[in-house]
């Protein structure tokens, strides 16, 4: 998620403006410990908290809910039973530290149902999302074919607003099945749409790269 978030740093709000003064209280201008905190006991909070709303789009049963659950709670959160998402699930919220910065991002991951009857409920989330994750199941070619339709519907709902996000090839543990979508096919679609491409497997806990 980190690479995706970096593209959205300018669009978030500064929620800890006072943290700069907190940092100065602990450190001098030269970066050395300040005389009123000789033991470094004053903790400097993150100077900036960013919020990023990301929507998961794709056909039913491609693994969107599993990706969201495992990203939020780790591989032990992988759902043992399949329940089709209708409408939207409660957003999964996770704080992510941006490497080599003092920035923290609050990720709001919205899992949108993959059946057409749900789209009137979820489209408002498409319109105000900061980013999108388009998901397909590598072992289900029809779910990959559907991505073009999902993209067109998303573009129509957002009007002239730019679409920032990634394409996720899910269930890579099933990639050896006959007729599976190849990595090259996924990369080609992503390049055509101006999106980044990642592979993921919620079952194995491989979900953090996007």
PDB file of C-alpha atoms in Angstrom:
ATOM      1  CA  UNK A   1       0.000   0.000   0.000  1.00  0.00           C
ATOM      2  CA  UNK A   2       2.916   2.354   0.627  1.00  0.00           C
ATOM      3  CA  UNK A   3       3.784   2.971  -3.016  1.00  0.00           C
ATOM      4  CA  UNK A   4       0.200   3.868  -3.782  1.00  0.00           C
ATOM      5  CA  UNK A   5      -0.086   6.190  -0.805  1.00  0.00           C
ATOM      6  CA  UNK A   6       2.905   8.302  -1.751  1.00  0.00           C
ATOM      7  CA  UNK A   7       0.973   9.582  -4.759  1.00  0.00           C
ATOM      8  CA  UNK A   8      -1.659  10.988  -2.421  1.00  0.00           C
ATOM      9  CA  UNK A   9       0.433  12.866   0.111  1.00  0.00           C
ATOM     10  CA  UNK A  10      -0.573  16.322  -1.191  1.00  0.00           C
ATOM     11  CA  UNK A  11      -4.313  15.587  -0.977  1.00  0.00           C
ATOM     12  CA  UNK A  12      -4.479  14.817   2.736  1.00  0.00           C
ATOM     13  CA  UNK A  13      -4.977  17.145   5.649  1.00  0.00           C
ATOM     14  CA  UNK A  14      -2.517  18.215   8.299  1.00  0.00           C
ATOM     15  CA  UNK A  15      -3.994  17.012  11.574  1.00  0.00           C
ATOM     16  CA  UNK A  16      -1.091  17.464  13.946  1.00  0.00           C
ATOM     17  CA  UNK A  17       0.180  20.944  13.215  1.00  0.00           C
ATOM     18  CA  UNK A  18       1.490  21.320  16.740  1.00  0.00           C
ATOM     19  CA  UNK A  19       3.876  18.408  16.398  1.00  0.00           C
ATOM     20  CA  UNK A  20       6.574  20.629  14.962  1.00  0.00           C
ATOM     21  CA  UNK A  21       6.792  22.555  18.209  1.00  0.00           C
ATOM     22  CA  UNK A  22       6.798  19.251  20.084  1.00  0.00           C
ATOM     23  CA  UNK A  23       9.761  18.138  18.044  1.00  0.00           C
ATOM     24  CA  UNK A  24      11.591  21.440  18.657  1.00  0.00           C
ATOM     25  CA  UNK A  25      11.021  21.018  22.376  1.00  0.00           C
ATOM     26  CA  UNK A  26      12.873  17.738  22.261  1.00  0.00           C
ATOM     27  CA  UNK A  27      15.544  18.576  19.669  1.00  0.00           C
ATOM     28  CA  UNK A  28      17.630  21.617  18.931  1.00  0.00           C
ATOM     29  CA  UNK A  29      17.818  23.186  15.488  1.00  0.00           C
ATOM     30  CA  UNK A  30      21.041  21.295  14.849  1.00  0.00           C
ATOM     31  CA  UNK A  31      19.351  17.961  15.523  1.00  0.00           C
ATOM     32  CA  UNK A  32      21.043  17.449  18.917  1.00  0.00           C
ATOM     33  CA  UNK A  33      19.178  16.760  22.136  1.00  0.00           C
ATOM     34  CA  UNK A  34      17.766  19.955  23.696  1.00  0.00           C
ATOM     35  CA  UNK A  35      18.905  20.972  27.182  1.00  0.00           C
ATOM     36  CA  UNK A  36      15.365  20.765  28.642  1.00  0.00           C
ATOM     37  CA  UNK A  37      15.122  17.107  27.562  1.00  0.00           C
ATOM     38  CA  UNK A  38      18.579  15.661  28.295  1.00  0.00           C
ATOM     39  CA  UNK A  39      17.323  12.075  28.448  1.00  0.00           C
ATOM     40  CA  UNK A  40      15.159  12.177  25.311  1.00  0.00           C
ATOM     41  CA  UNK A  41      11.942  11.543  27.202  1.00  0.00           C
ATOM     42  CA  UNK A  42       9.772  13.880  25.156  1.00  0.00           C
ATOM     43  CA  UNK A  43       8.276  11.836  22.365  1.00  0.00           C
ATOM     44  CA  UNK A  44       7.761  13.724  19.120  1.00  0.00           C
ATOM     45  CA  UNK A  45       4.474  12.637  17.465  1.00  0.00           C
ATOM     46  CA  UNK A  46       4.148  12.342  13.683  1.00  0.00           C
ATOM     47  CA  UNK A  47       4.071  15.805  12.162  1.00  0.00           C
ATOM     48  CA  UNK A  48       1.509  14.844   9.560  1.00  0.00           C
ATOM     49  CA  UNK A  49      -1.374  12.379   9.464  1.00  0.00           C
ATOM     50  CA  UNK A  50      -2.819  11.663   6.035  1.00  0.00           C
ATOM     51  CA  UNK A  51      -6.051   9.913   5.178  1.00  0.00           C
ATOM     52  CA  UNK A  52      -6.506   7.854   2.031  1.00  0.00           C
ATOM     53  CA  UNK A  53      -9.776   6.232   0.996  1.00  0.00           C
ATOM     54  CA  UNK A  54      -9.248   3.261  -1.313  1.00  0.00           C
ATOM     55  CA  UNK A  55     -11.997   1.216  -2.959  1.00  0.00           C
ATOM     56  CA  UNK A  56     -11.698  -2.431  -4.007  1.00  0.00           C
ATOM     57  CA  UNK A  57     -13.446  -3.218  -7.296  1.00  0.00           C
ATOM     58  CA  UNK A  58     -13.885  -6.435  -9.227  1.00  0.00           C
ATOM     59  CA  UNK A  59     -16.193  -9.397  -9.762  1.00  0.00           C
ATOM     60  CA  UNK A  60     -17.594 -11.443  -6.912  1.00  0.00           C
ATOM     61  CA  UNK A  61     -15.341 -14.171  -5.478  1.00  0.00           C
ATOM     62  CA  UNK A  62     -12.072 -12.703  -6.776  1.00  0.00           C
ATOM     63  CA  UNK A  63     -10.749 -12.269  -3.236  1.00  0.00           C
ATOM     64  CA  UNK A  64     -11.404  -8.600  -2.449  1.00  0.00           C
ATOM     65  CA  UNK A  65     -12.695  -9.236   1.071  1.00  0.00           C
ATOM     66  CA  UNK A  66      -9.835 -11.612   1.846  1.00  0.00           C
ATOM     67  CA  UNK A  67      -7.293  -9.020   0.696  1.00  0.00           C
ATOM     68  CA  UNK A  68      -8.887  -6.363   2.896  1.00  0.00           C
ATOM     69  CA  UNK A  69      -9.120  -8.646   5.931  1.00  0.00           C
ATOM     70  CA  UNK A  70      -5.540  -9.885   5.687  1.00  0.00           C
ATOM     71  CA  UNK A  71      -4.160  -6.387   5.065  1.00  0.00           C
ATOM     72  CA  UNK A  72      -5.992  -5.167   8.148  1.00  0.00           C
ATOM     73  CA  UNK A  73      -5.399  -8.042  10.542  1.00  0.00           C
ATOM     74  CA  UNK A  74      -2.697 -10.281   9.111  1.00  0.00           C
ATOM     75  CA  UNK A  75      -2.841 -13.748   7.588  1.00  0.00           C
ATOM     76  CA  UNK A  76      -4.689 -15.144  10.615  1.00  0.00           C
ATOM     77  CA  UNK A  77      -7.633 -12.975   9.545  1.00  0.00           C
ATOM     78  CA  UNK A  78      -8.052 -14.862   6.280  1.00  0.00           C
ATOM     79  CA  UNK A  79     -11.773 -15.765   6.048  1.00  0.00           C
ATOM     80  CA  UNK A  80     -12.375 -19.474   6.470  1.00  0.00           C
ATOM     81  CA  UNK A  81     -15.762 -19.360   4.736  1.00  0.00           C
ATOM     82  CA  UNK A  82     -16.928 -17.435   1.667  1.00  0.00           C
ATOM     83  CA  UNK A  83     -19.742 -14.936   2.124  1.00  0.00           C
ATOM     84  CA  UNK A  84     -20.660 -12.777  -0.848  1.00  0.00           C
ATOM     85  CA  UNK A  85     -20.360  -9.067  -0.171  1.00  0.00           C
ATOM     86  CA  UNK A  86     -23.546  -7.168  -0.989  1.00  0.00           C
ATOM     87  CA  UNK A  87     -23.261  -3.403  -1.031  1.00  0.00           C
ATOM     88  CA  UNK A  88     -20.162  -2.536   0.974  1.00  0.00           C
ATOM     89  CA  UNK A  89     -18.443  -3.934   4.035  1.00  0.00           C
ATOM     90  CA  UNK A  90     -17.476  -1.684   6.921  1.00  0.00           C
ATOM     91  CA  UNK A  91     -14.250   0.071   5.903  1.00  0.00           C
ATOM     92  CA  UNK A  92     -11.052  -1.477   7.202  1.00  0.00           C
ATOM     93  CA  UNK A  93      -8.860   1.163   8.812  1.00  0.00           C
ATOM     94  CA  UNK A  94      -5.139   0.705   9.233  1.00  0.00           C
ATOM     95  CA  UNK A  95      -2.342   3.117  10.040  1.00  0.00           C
ATOM     96  CA  UNK A  96       0.673   2.818   7.759  1.00  0.00           C
ATOM     97  CA  UNK A  97       4.033   4.508   8.320  1.00  0.00           C
ATOM     98  CA  UNK A  98       5.666   5.943   5.214  1.00  0.00           C
ATOM     99  CA  UNK A  99       9.301   4.754   5.228  1.00  0.00           C
ATOM    100  CA  UNK A 100      12.004   7.364   5.811  1.00  0.00           C
ATOM    101  CA  UNK A 101       9.476  10.043   6.816  1.00  0.00           C
ATOM    102  CA  UNK A 102       7.578  11.137   9.927  1.00  0.00           C
ATOM    103  CA  UNK A 103       4.276  10.702   8.070  1.00  0.00           C
ATOM    104  CA  UNK A 104       1.504   8.320   9.068  1.00  0.00           C
ATOM    105  CA  UNK A 105      -1.294   7.405   6.672  1.00  0.00           C
ATOM    106  CA  UNK A 106      -4.704   6.243   7.819  1.00  0.00           C
ATOM    107  CA  UNK A 107      -5.857   3.797   5.160  1.00  0.00           C
ATOM    108  CA  UNK A 108      -9.630   3.437   4.740  1.00  0.00           C
ATOM    109  CA  UNK A 109     -10.167   0.355   2.573  1.00  0.00           C
ATOM    110  CA  UNK A 110     -13.724   0.055   1.244  1.00  0.00           C
ATOM    111  CA  UNK A 111     -14.677  -3.424  -0.004  1.00  0.00           C
ATOM    112  CA  UNK A 112     -17.355  -2.999  -2.698  1.00  0.00           C
ATOM    113  CA  UNK A 113     -19.671  -5.847  -3.699  1.00  0.00           C
ATOM    114  CA  UNK A 114     -19.054  -7.336  -7.120  1.00  0.00           C
ATOM    115  CA  UNK A 115     -22.630  -7.886  -8.279  1.00  0.00           C
ATOM    116  CA  UNK A 116     -24.419  -5.356 -10.468  1.00  0.00           C
ATOM    117  CA  UNK A 117     -27.363  -4.974  -8.100  1.00  0.00           C
ATOM    118  CA  UNK A 118     -25.006  -3.361  -5.573  1.00  0.00           C
ATOM    119  CA  UNK A 119     -23.575  -0.689  -7.822  1.00  0.00           C
ATOM    120  CA  UNK A 120     -26.078   2.045  -7.011  1.00  0.00           C
ATOM    121  CA  UNK A 121     -25.032   1.669  -3.376  1.00  0.00           C
ATOM    122  CA  UNK A 122     -21.298   1.710  -3.957  1.00  0.00           C
ATOM    123  CA  UNK A 123     -20.867   4.265  -6.747  1.00  0.00           C
ATOM    124  CA  UNK A 124     -20.815   7.229  -4.336  1.00  0.00           C
ATOM    125  CA  UNK A 125     -17.671   5.676  -2.858  1.00  0.00           C
ATOM    126  CA  UNK A 126     -16.122   5.457  -6.315  1.00  0.00           C
ATOM    127  CA  UNK A 127     -16.623   9.163  -6.831  1.00  0.00           C
ATOM    128  CA  UNK A 128     -14.781  10.389  -3.745  1.00  0.00           C
ATOM    129  CA  UNK A 129     -12.104   7.717  -3.388  1.00  0.00           C
ATOM    130  CA  UNK A 130      -8.461   8.796  -3.439  1.00  0.00           C
ATOM    131  CA  UNK A 131      -7.426   5.550  -5.113  1.00  0.00           C
ATOM    132  CA  UNK A 132      -8.809   2.343  -6.555  1.00  0.00           C
ATOM    133  CA  UNK A 133      -7.668  -1.268  -6.478  1.00  0.00           C
ATOM    134  CA  UNK A 134      -9.037  -3.340  -9.362  1.00  0.00           C
ATOM    135  CA  UNK A 135      -8.906  -7.026  -8.450  1.00  0.00           C
ATOM    136  CA  UNK A 136      -9.181 -10.156 -10.556  1.00  0.00           C
ATOM    137  CA  UNK A 137      -8.690 -13.860  -9.850  1.00  0.00           C
ATOM    138  CA  UNK A 138      -5.807 -15.226 -11.943  1.00  0.00           C
ATOM    139  CA  UNK A 139      -7.554 -18.597 -12.207  1.00  0.00           C
ATOM    140  CA  UNK A 140     -10.831 -17.060 -13.466  1.00  0.00           C
ATOM    141  CA  UNK A 141     -10.279 -15.500 -16.917  1.00  0.00           C
ATOM    142  CA  UNK A 142     -13.781 -14.000 -16.948  1.00  0.00           C
ATOM    143  CA  UNK A 143     -12.921 -11.879 -13.915  1.00  0.00           C
ATOM    144  CA  UNK A 144      -9.942 -10.464 -15.811  1.00  0.00           C
ATOM    145  CA  UNK A 145     -12.082  -9.747 -18.866  1.00  0.00           C
ATOM    146  CA  UNK A 146     -14.535  -7.890 -16.625  1.00  0.00           C
ATOM    147  CA  UNK A 147     -11.873  -5.419 -15.518  1.00  0.00           C
ATOM    148  CA  UNK A 148     -12.365  -3.383 -18.699  1.00  0.00           C
ATOM    149  CA  UNK A 149     -16.062  -2.963 -17.849  1.00  0.00           C
ATOM    150  CA  UNK A 150     -15.268  -2.061 -14.245  1.00  0.00           C
ATOM    151  CA  UNK A 151     -12.791   0.530 -15.441  1.00  0.00           C
ATOM    152  CA  UNK A 152     -15.239   2.069 -17.916  1.00  0.00           C
ATOM    153  CA  UNK A 153     -17.946   2.315 -15.237  1.00  0.00           C
ATOM    154  CA  UNK A 154     -15.501   3.873 -12.818  1.00  0.00           C
ATOM    155  CA  UNK A 155     -14.355   6.399 -15.400  1.00  0.00           C
ATOM    156  CA  UNK A 156     -17.963   7.302 -16.197  1.00  0.00           C
ATOM    157  CA  UNK A 157     -18.833   7.840 -12.529  1.00  0.00           C
ATOM    158  CA  UNK A 158     -15.760  10.019 -11.887  1.00  0.00           C
ATOM    159  CA  UNK A 159     -16.138  12.225 -14.926  1.00  0.00           C
ATOM    160  CA  UNK A 160     -12.971  14.207 -15.573  1.00  0.00           C
ATOM    161  CA  UNK A 161     -11.373  13.233 -12.266  1.00  0.00           C
ATOM    162  CA  UNK A 162      -8.141  11.307 -12.626  1.00  0.00           C
ATOM    163  CA  UNK A 163      -8.072   7.616 -11.736  1.00  0.00           C
ATOM    164  CA  UNK A 164      -5.136   6.661  -9.542  1.00  0.00           C
ATOM    165  CA  UNK A 165      -4.611   3.114  -8.398  1.00  0.00           C
ATOM    166  CA  UNK A 166      -3.430  -0.403  -9.064  1.00  0.00           C
ATOM    167  CA  UNK A 167      -4.469  -3.667 -10.662  1.00  0.00           C
ATOM    168  CA  UNK A 168      -4.134  -6.694  -8.377  1.00  0.00           C
ATOM    169  CA  UNK A 169      -3.768 -10.235  -9.664  1.00  0.00           C
ATOM    170  CA  UNK A 170      -5.295 -12.158  -6.766  1.00  0.00           C
ATOM    171  CA  UNK A 171      -5.045 -15.833  -5.788  1.00  0.00           C
ATOM    172  CA  UNK A 172      -1.625 -16.347  -7.307  1.00  0.00           C
ATOM    173  CA  UNK A 173      -1.491 -19.690  -5.500  1.00  0.00           C
ATOM    174  CA  UNK A 174      -3.874 -20.900  -8.252  1.00  0.00           C
ATOM    175  CA  UNK A 175      -1.790 -19.590 -11.145  1.00  0.00           C
ATOM    176  CA  UNK A 176      -0.873 -23.107 -12.282  1.00  0.00           C
ATOM    177  CA  UNK A 177      -4.442 -23.962 -13.218  1.00  0.00           C
ATOM    178  CA  UNK A 178      -5.129 -24.385 -16.951  1.00  0.00           C
ATOM    179  CA  UNK A 179      -6.232 -21.177 -18.648  1.00  0.00           C
ATOM    180  CA  UNK A 180      -5.003 -18.905 -15.876  1.00  0.00           C
ATOM    181  CA  UNK A 181      -4.200 -15.281 -16.675  1.00  0.00           C
ATOM    182  CA  UNK A 182      -0.479 -14.702 -17.063  1.00  0.00           C
ATOM    183  CA  UNK A 183       1.531 -11.983 -15.376  1.00  0.00           C
ATOM    184  CA  UNK A 184       2.210 -10.440 -18.788  1.00  0.00           C
ATOM    185  CA  UNK A 185      -1.524 -10.118 -19.523  1.00  0.00           C
ATOM    186  CA  UNK A 186      -2.110  -8.352 -16.223  1.00  0.00           C
ATOM    187  CA  UNK A 187       0.806  -6.013 -16.793  1.00  0.00           C
ATOM    188  CA  UNK A 188      -0.385  -5.138 -20.297  1.00  0.00           C
ATOM    189  CA  UNK A 189      -3.870  -4.207 -19.084  1.00  0.00           C
ATOM    190  CA  UNK A 190      -2.401  -2.115 -16.264  1.00  0.00           C
ATOM    191  CA  UNK A 191      -0.091  -0.254 -18.627  1.00  0.00           C
ATOM    192  CA  UNK A 192      -2.959   0.506 -20.999  1.00  0.00           C
ATOM    193  CA  UNK A 193      -4.981   2.053 -18.157  1.00  0.00           C
ATOM    194  CA  UNK A 194      -2.082   3.899 -16.569  1.00  0.00           C
ATOM    195  CA  UNK A 195      -2.237   1.814 -13.394  1.00  0.00           C
ATOM    196  CA  UNK A 196       0.428  -0.118 -11.514  1.00  0.00           C
ATOM    197  CA  UNK A 197       0.363  -3.903 -11.432  1.00  0.00           C
ATOM    198  CA  UNK A 198       0.841  -6.187  -8.425  1.00  0.00           C
ATOM    199  CA  UNK A 199       0.341  -9.835  -7.600  1.00  0.00           C
ATOM    200  CA  UNK A 200      -1.149 -10.939  -4.277  1.00  0.00           C
ATOM    201  CA  UNK A 201      -2.199 -14.014  -2.343  1.00  0.00           C
ATOM    202  CA  UNK A 202      -4.301 -13.404   0.744  1.00  0.00           C
ATOM    203  CA  UNK A 203      -4.107 -17.084   1.722  1.00  0.00           C
ATOM    204  CA  UNK A 204      -0.336 -16.754   2.147  1.00  0.00           C
ATOM    205  CA  UNK A 205      -0.453 -13.237   3.583  1.00  0.00           C
ATOM    206  CA  UNK A 206       1.122 -11.666   0.483  1.00  0.00           C
ATOM    207  CA  UNK A 207      -0.902  -8.448   0.353  1.00  0.00           C
ATOM    208  CA  UNK A 208       1.341  -5.543   1.359  1.00  0.00           C
ATOM    209  CA  UNK A 209       3.120  -4.775  -1.925  1.00  0.00           C
ATOM    210  CA  UNK A 210       0.241  -2.838  -3.547  1.00  0.00           C
TER     211      UNK A 210
END
